[in-house]
Short mmCIF file of C-alpha atoms in Angstrom, two decimals:
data_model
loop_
_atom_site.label_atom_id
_atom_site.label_comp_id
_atom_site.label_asym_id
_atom_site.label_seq_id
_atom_site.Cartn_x
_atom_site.Cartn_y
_atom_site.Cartn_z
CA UNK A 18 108.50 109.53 76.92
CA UNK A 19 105.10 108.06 78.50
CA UNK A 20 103.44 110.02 81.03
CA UNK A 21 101.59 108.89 83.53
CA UNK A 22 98.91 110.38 85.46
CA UNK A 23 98.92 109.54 89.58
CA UNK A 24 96.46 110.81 92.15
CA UNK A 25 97.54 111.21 95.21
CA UNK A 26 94.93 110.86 98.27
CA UNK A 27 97.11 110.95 101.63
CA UNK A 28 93.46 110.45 103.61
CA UNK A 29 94.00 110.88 107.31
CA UNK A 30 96.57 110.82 109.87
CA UNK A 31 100.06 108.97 108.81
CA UNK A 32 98.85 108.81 105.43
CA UNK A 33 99.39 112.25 105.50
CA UNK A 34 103.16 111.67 106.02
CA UNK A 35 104.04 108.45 103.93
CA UNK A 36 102.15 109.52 100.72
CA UNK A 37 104.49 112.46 100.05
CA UNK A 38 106.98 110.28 101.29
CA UNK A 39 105.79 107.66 98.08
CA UNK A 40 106.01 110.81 95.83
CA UNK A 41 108.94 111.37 96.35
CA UNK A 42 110.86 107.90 95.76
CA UNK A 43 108.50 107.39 92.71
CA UNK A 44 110.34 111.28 91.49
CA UNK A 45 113.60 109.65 92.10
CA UNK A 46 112.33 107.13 89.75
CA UNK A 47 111.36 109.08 87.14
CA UNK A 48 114.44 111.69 87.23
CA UNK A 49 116.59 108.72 86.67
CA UNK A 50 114.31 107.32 83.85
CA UNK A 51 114.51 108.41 80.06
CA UNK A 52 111.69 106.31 79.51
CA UNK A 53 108.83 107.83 81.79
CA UNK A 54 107.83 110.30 84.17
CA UNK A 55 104.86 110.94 86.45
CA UNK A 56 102.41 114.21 86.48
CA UNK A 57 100.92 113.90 90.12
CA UNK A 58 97.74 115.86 91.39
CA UNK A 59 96.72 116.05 95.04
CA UNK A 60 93.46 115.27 96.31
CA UNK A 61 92.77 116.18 99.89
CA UNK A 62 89.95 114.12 100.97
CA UNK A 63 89.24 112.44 104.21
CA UNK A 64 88.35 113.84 107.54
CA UNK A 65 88.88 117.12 107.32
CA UNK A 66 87.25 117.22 104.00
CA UNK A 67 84.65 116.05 105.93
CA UNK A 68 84.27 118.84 108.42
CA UNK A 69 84.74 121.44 106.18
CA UNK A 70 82.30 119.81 103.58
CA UNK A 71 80.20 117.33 105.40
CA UNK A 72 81.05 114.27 102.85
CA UNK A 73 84.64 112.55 103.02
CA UNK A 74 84.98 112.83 98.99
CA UNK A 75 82.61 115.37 96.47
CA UNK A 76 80.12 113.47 94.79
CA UNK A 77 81.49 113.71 91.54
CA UNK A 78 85.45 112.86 93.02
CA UNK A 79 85.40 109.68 90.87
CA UNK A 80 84.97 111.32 87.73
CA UNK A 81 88.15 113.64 89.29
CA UNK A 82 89.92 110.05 89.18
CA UNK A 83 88.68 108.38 86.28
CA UNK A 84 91.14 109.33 83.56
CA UNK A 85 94.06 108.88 85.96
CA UNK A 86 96.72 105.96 85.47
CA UNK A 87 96.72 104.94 88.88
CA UNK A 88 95.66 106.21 92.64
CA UNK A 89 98.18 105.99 95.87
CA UNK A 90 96.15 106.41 99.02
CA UNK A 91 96.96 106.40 102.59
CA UNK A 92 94.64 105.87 104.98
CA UNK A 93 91.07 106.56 106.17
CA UNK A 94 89.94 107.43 109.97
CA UNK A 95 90.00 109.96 111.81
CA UNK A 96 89.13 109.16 115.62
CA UNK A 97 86.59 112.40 115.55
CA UNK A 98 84.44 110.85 112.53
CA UNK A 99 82.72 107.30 113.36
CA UNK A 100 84.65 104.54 110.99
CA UNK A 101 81.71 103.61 109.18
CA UNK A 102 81.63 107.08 107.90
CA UNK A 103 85.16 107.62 106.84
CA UNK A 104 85.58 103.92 104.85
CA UNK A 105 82.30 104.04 103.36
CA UNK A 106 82.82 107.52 102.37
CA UNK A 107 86.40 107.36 100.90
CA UNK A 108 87.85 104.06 100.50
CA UNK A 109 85.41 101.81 99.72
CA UNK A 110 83.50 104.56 97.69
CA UNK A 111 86.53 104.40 95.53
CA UNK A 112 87.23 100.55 95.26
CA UNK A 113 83.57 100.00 95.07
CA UNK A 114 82.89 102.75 91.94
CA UNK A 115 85.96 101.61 90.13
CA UNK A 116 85.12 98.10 90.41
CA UNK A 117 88.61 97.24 92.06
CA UNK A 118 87.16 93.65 92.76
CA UNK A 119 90.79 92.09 93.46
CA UNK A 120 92.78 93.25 96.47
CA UNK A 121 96.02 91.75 96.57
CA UNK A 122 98.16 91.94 99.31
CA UNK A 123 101.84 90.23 99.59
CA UNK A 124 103.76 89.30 102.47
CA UNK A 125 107.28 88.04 102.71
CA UNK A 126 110.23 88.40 105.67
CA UNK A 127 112.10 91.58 104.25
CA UNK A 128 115.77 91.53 104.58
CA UNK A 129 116.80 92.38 108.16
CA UNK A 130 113.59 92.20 109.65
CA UNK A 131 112.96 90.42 112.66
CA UNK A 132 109.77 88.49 112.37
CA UNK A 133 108.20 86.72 115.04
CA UNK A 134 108.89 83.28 114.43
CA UNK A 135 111.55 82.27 115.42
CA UNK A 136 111.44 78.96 113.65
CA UNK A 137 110.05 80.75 110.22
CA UNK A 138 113.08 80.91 107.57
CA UNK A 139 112.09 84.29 105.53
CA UNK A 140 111.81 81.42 102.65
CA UNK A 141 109.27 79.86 104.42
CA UNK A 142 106.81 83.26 104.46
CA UNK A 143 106.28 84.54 101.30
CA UNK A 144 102.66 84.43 100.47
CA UNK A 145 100.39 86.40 98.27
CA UNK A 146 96.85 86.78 99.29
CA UNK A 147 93.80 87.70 97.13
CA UNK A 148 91.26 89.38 99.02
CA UNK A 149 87.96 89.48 96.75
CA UNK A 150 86.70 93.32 97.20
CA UNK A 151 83.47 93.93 95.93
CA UNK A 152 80.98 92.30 97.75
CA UNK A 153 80.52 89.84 100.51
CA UNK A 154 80.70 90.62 103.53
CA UNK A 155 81.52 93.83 102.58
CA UNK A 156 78.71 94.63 100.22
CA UNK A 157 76.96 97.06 102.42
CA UNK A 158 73.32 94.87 102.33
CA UNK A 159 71.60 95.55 105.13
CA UNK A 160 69.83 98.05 108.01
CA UNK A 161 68.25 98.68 110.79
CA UNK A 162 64.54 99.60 112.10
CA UNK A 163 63.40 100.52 115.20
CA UNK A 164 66.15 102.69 116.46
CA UNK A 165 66.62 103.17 120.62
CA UNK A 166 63.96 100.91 121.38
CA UNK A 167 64.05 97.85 123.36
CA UNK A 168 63.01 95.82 119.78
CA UNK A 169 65.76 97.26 117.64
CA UNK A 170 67.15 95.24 114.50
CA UNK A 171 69.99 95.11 112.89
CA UNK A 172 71.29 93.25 109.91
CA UNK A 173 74.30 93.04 107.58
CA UNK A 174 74.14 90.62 104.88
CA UNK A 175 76.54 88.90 102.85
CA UNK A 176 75.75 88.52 98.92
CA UNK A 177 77.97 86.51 97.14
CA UNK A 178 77.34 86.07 93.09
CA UNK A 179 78.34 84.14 90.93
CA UNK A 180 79.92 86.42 88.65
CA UNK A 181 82.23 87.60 91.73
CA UNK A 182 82.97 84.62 93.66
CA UNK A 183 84.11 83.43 90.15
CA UNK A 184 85.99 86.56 88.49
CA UNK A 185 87.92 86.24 92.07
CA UNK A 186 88.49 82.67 91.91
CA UNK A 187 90.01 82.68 88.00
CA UNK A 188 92.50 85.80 89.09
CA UNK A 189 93.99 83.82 92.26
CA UNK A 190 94.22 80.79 90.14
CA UNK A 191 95.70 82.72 87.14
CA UNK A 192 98.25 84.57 89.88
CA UNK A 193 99.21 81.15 91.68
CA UNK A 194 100.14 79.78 87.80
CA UNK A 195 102.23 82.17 87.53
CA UNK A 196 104.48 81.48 90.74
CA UNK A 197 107.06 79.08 91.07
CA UNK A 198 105.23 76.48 93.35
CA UNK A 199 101.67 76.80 91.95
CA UNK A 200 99.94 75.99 94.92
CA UNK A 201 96.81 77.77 95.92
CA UNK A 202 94.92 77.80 99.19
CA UNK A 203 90.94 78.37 99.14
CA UNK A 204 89.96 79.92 102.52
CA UNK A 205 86.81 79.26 103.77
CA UNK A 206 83.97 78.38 106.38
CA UNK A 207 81.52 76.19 104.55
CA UNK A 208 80.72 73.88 107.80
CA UNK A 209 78.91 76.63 109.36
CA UNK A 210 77.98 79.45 106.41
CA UNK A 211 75.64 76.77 104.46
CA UNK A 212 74.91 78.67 101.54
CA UNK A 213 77.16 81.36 100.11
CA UNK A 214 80.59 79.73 101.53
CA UNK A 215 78.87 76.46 99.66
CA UNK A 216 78.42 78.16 96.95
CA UNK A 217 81.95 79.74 96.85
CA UNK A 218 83.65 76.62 97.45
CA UNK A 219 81.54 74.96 94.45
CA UNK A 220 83.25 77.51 91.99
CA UNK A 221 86.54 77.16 93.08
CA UNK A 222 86.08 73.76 92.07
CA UNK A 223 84.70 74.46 89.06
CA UNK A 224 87.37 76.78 88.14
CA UNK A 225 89.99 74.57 88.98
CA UNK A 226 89.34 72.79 86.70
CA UNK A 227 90.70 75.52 83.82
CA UNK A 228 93.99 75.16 85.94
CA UNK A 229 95.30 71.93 85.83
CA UNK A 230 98.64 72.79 86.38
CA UNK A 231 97.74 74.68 89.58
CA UNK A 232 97.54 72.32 93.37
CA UNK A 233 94.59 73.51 95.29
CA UNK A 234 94.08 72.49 98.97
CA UNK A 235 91.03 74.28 100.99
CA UNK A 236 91.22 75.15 104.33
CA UNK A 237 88.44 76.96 107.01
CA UNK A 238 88.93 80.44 108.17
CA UNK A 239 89.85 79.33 111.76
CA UNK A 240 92.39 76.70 110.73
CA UNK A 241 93.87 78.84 108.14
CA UNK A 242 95.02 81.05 111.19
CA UNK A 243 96.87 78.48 113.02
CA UNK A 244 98.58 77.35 109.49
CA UNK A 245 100.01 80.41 109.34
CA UNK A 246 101.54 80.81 112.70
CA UNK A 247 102.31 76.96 112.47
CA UNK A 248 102.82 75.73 108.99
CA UNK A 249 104.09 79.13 106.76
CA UNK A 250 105.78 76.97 104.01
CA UNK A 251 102.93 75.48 103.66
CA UNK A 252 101.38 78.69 102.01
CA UNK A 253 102.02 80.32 98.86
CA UNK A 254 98.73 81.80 97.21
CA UNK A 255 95.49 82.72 99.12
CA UNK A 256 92.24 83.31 97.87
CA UNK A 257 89.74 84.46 100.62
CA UNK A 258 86.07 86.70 101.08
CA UNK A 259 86.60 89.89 101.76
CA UNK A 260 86.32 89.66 105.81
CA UNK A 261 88.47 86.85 105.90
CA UNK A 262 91.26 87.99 104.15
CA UNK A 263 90.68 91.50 105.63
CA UNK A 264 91.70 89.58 108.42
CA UNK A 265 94.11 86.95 107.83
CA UNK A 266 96.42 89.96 105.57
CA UNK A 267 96.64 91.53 108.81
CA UNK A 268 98.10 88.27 110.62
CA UNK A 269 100.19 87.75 107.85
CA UNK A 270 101.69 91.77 107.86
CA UNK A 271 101.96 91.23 111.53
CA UNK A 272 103.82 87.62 110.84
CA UNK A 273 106.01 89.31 108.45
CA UNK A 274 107.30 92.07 111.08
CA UNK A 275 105.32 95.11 111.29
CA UNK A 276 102.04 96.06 109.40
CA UNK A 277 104.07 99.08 108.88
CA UNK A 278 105.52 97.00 105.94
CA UNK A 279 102.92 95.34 104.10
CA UNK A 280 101.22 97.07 100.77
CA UNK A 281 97.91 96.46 98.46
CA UNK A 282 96.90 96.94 95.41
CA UNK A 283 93.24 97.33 94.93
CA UNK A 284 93.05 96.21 91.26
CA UNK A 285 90.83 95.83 88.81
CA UNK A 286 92.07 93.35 86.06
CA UNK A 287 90.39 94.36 83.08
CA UNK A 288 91.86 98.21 83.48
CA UNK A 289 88.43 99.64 82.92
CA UNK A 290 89.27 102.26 85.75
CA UNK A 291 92.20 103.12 87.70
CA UNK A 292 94.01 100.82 90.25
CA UNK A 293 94.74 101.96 93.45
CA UNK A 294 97.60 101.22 95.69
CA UNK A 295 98.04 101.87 99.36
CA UNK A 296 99.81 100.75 102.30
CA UNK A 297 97.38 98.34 104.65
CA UNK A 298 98.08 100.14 108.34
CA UNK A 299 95.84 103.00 109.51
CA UNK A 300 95.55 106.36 109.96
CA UNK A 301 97.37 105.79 113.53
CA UNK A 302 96.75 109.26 114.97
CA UNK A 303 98.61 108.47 118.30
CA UNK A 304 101.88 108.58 116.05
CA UNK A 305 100.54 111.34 113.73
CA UNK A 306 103.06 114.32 113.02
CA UNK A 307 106.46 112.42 114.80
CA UNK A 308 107.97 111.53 112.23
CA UNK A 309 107.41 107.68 113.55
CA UNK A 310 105.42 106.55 110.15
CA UNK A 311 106.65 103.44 108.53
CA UNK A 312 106.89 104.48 105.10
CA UNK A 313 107.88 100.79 103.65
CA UNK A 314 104.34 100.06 103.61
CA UNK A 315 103.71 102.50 100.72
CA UNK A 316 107.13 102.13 99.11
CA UNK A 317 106.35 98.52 98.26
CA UNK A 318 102.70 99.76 97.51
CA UNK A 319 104.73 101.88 94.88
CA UNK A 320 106.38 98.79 93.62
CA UNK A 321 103.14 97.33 93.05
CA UNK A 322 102.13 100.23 91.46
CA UNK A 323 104.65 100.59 88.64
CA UNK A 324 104.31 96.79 88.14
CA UNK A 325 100.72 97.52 87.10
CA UNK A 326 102.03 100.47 85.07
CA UNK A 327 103.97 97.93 83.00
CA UNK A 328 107.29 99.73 84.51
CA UNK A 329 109.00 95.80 85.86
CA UNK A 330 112.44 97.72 85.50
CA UNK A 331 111.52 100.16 87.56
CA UNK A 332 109.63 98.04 90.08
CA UNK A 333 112.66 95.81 90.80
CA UNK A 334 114.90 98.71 91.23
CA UNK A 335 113.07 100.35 94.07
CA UNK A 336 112.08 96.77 95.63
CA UNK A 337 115.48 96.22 95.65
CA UNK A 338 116.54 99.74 97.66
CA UNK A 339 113.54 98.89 100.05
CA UNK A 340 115.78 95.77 100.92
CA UNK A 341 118.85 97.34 100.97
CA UNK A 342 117.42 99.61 103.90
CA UNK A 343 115.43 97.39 105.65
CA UNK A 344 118.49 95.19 106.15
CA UNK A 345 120.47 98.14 107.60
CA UNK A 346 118.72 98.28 111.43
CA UNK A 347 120.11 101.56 111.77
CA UNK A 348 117.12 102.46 109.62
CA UNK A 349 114.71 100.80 111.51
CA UNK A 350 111.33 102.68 112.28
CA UNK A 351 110.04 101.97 116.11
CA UNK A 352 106.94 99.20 114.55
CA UNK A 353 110.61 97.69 113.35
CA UNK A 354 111.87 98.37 117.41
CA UNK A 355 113.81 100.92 115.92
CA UNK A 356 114.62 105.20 115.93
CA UNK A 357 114.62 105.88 112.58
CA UNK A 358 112.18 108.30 111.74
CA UNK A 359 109.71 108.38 108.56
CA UNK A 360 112.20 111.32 106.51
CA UNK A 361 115.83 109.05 107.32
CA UNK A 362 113.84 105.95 105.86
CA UNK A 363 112.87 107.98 103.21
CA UNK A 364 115.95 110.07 102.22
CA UNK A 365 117.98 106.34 102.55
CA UNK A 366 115.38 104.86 99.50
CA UNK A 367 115.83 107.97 97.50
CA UNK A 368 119.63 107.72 97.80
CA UNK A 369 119.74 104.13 96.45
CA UNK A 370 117.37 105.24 93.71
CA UNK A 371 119.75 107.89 92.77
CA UNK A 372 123.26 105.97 93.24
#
């Protein structure tokens, strides 16, 4: 029987709630599995690491993580600890040391749920978007000099390379081949960023080339938002920097329903280090500890999760009792304009798992 070895980092606030909650429908899982089971070990990092401790994660946390299979997270923030301080120090410390340069981030109308719009068949919304998550905008280039006086500077820079903008490319293109309509949307906003977003949309081009059975269109940042909202069907696979589709996965949770719903997978393709999977809301302290948590979110995050595993079995049986409940609106949470609370959600997956 394989083993496999899961870390489990609830962070802060609802993560707290919905990663125990993922625990447990991933046990329900395994119990009814004679082909694997899962050894889980806790971490409790985040912001009250950080006051006890004064760093959100120890310094040597990634070698904690290293020889694990995979990593579920929750969330980091805590409204006591500035932002910078908590994502830096956790989440990005993690994708960042692991190299988990593709963050990929599905969206679809779940049975049941009532998106907003109203002309959007849940056929028409179901897009996968590839968030490149190593560098960019995100790379952490930058400073400041001459602190509280009148002259202060700051900068943040964007660095783009060639070896990302192209490893990030090839795995959207390689992920839209293997969907039924092929189609792949490059985001960008080369009109006004005249060197890197030049530069990125060069190597799409380039690597489109090794596709040939892929359809590429390209569309800027600002349009791509109004597509969405306006023309879902016409979407299937993104590929965008790691701002934009920071961004645009939001609109799309948000399009789909709730961002209570949505999942990621921080990956990184070659399996040199583990994945990690997480739901893409917050820490949302004003619900923290009511039992109002969304836990779909990190269910699907799970599915993602055993799909990486090589567990497609598996996968499709729990994606398929996150449908069954989200179709029943008795088992709405209140992001769903529901009263069902994070443990009836939960209980209801774990009883499908277990039929």
């Amino acid at each position: 029987m394989q083993t496999y070895h899961i870390a489990l980092i609830p962070g802060d606030g609802i993560g707290q709630e919905v990663i125990p909650a993922g625990r447990r429908v991933l046990q329900a899982l395994a119990d009814g599995s004679a082909a694997f089971q899962f050894h889980f070990e806790h971490f409790g990092w985040g912001g009250d690491w950080y006051r006890a401790h004064g760093e959100m994660m120890p310094a040597a946390g990634l070698d904690a993580l290293r020889g694990k299979h995979a990593i579920l997270f929750g969330s980091a923030g805590d409204p006591h600890i500035p932002d910078h301080v908590t994502l830096w120090g956790l989440r990005l410390k993690i994708c960042q040391g692991f190299d988990q340069y593709a963050n990929v981030r599905p969206t679809r109308i779940l049975p049941g749920i009532d998106a907003p719009l109203k002309r959007c068949r849940a056929q028409d919304l179901d897009w996968v978007i590839v968030r490149e998550n190593s560098e960019g905008e995100y790379a952490g280039v930058g400073g400041r000099a001459h602190q509280g006086h009148p002259i202060e500077v700051a900068t943040d820079v964007s660095m783009m390379t060639r070896v990302g903008v192209a490893r990030i490319m090839r795995y959207a293109f390689q992920l839209a081949q293997g969907r039924p309509r092929k189609l792949l949307t490059v985001v960008t906003k080369s009109n006004a960023q005249r060197h890197a977003m030049v530069m990125w949309d060069e190597i799409a081009t380039e690597v489109a080339r090794e596709f040939p059975d892929v359809t590429v269109d390209k569309e800027l940042v600002d349009a791509m938002t109004a597509r969405m909202v306006n023309r879902p069907a016409s979407i299937d696979t993104v590929v965008a920097t790691n701002l934009h589709a920071d961004i645009l996965s939001d609109l799309a949770a948000a399009l789909a329903g709730s961002l209570g719903i949505a999942p990621t997978g921080n990956i990184d393709p070659e399996r040199r280090y583990p994945s990690m999977f997480e739901p893409i809301h917050g820490s949302a302290f004003d619900i923290m500890g009511q039992g109002l948590a969304n836990p779909i979110g990190t269910f699907w995050s799970c599915v993602m999760l055993l799909e990486h595993l090589g567990e497609p079995a598996a996968a499709a049986r729990l994606m398929a009792a996150i449908e069954t409940v989200t179709a029943d609106a008795a088992l709405h949470t209140r992001d769903l304009g529901g009263t069902a609370t994070t443990e009836q959600v939960t209980a209801a997956v774990c009883r499908r798992l277990t039929a």
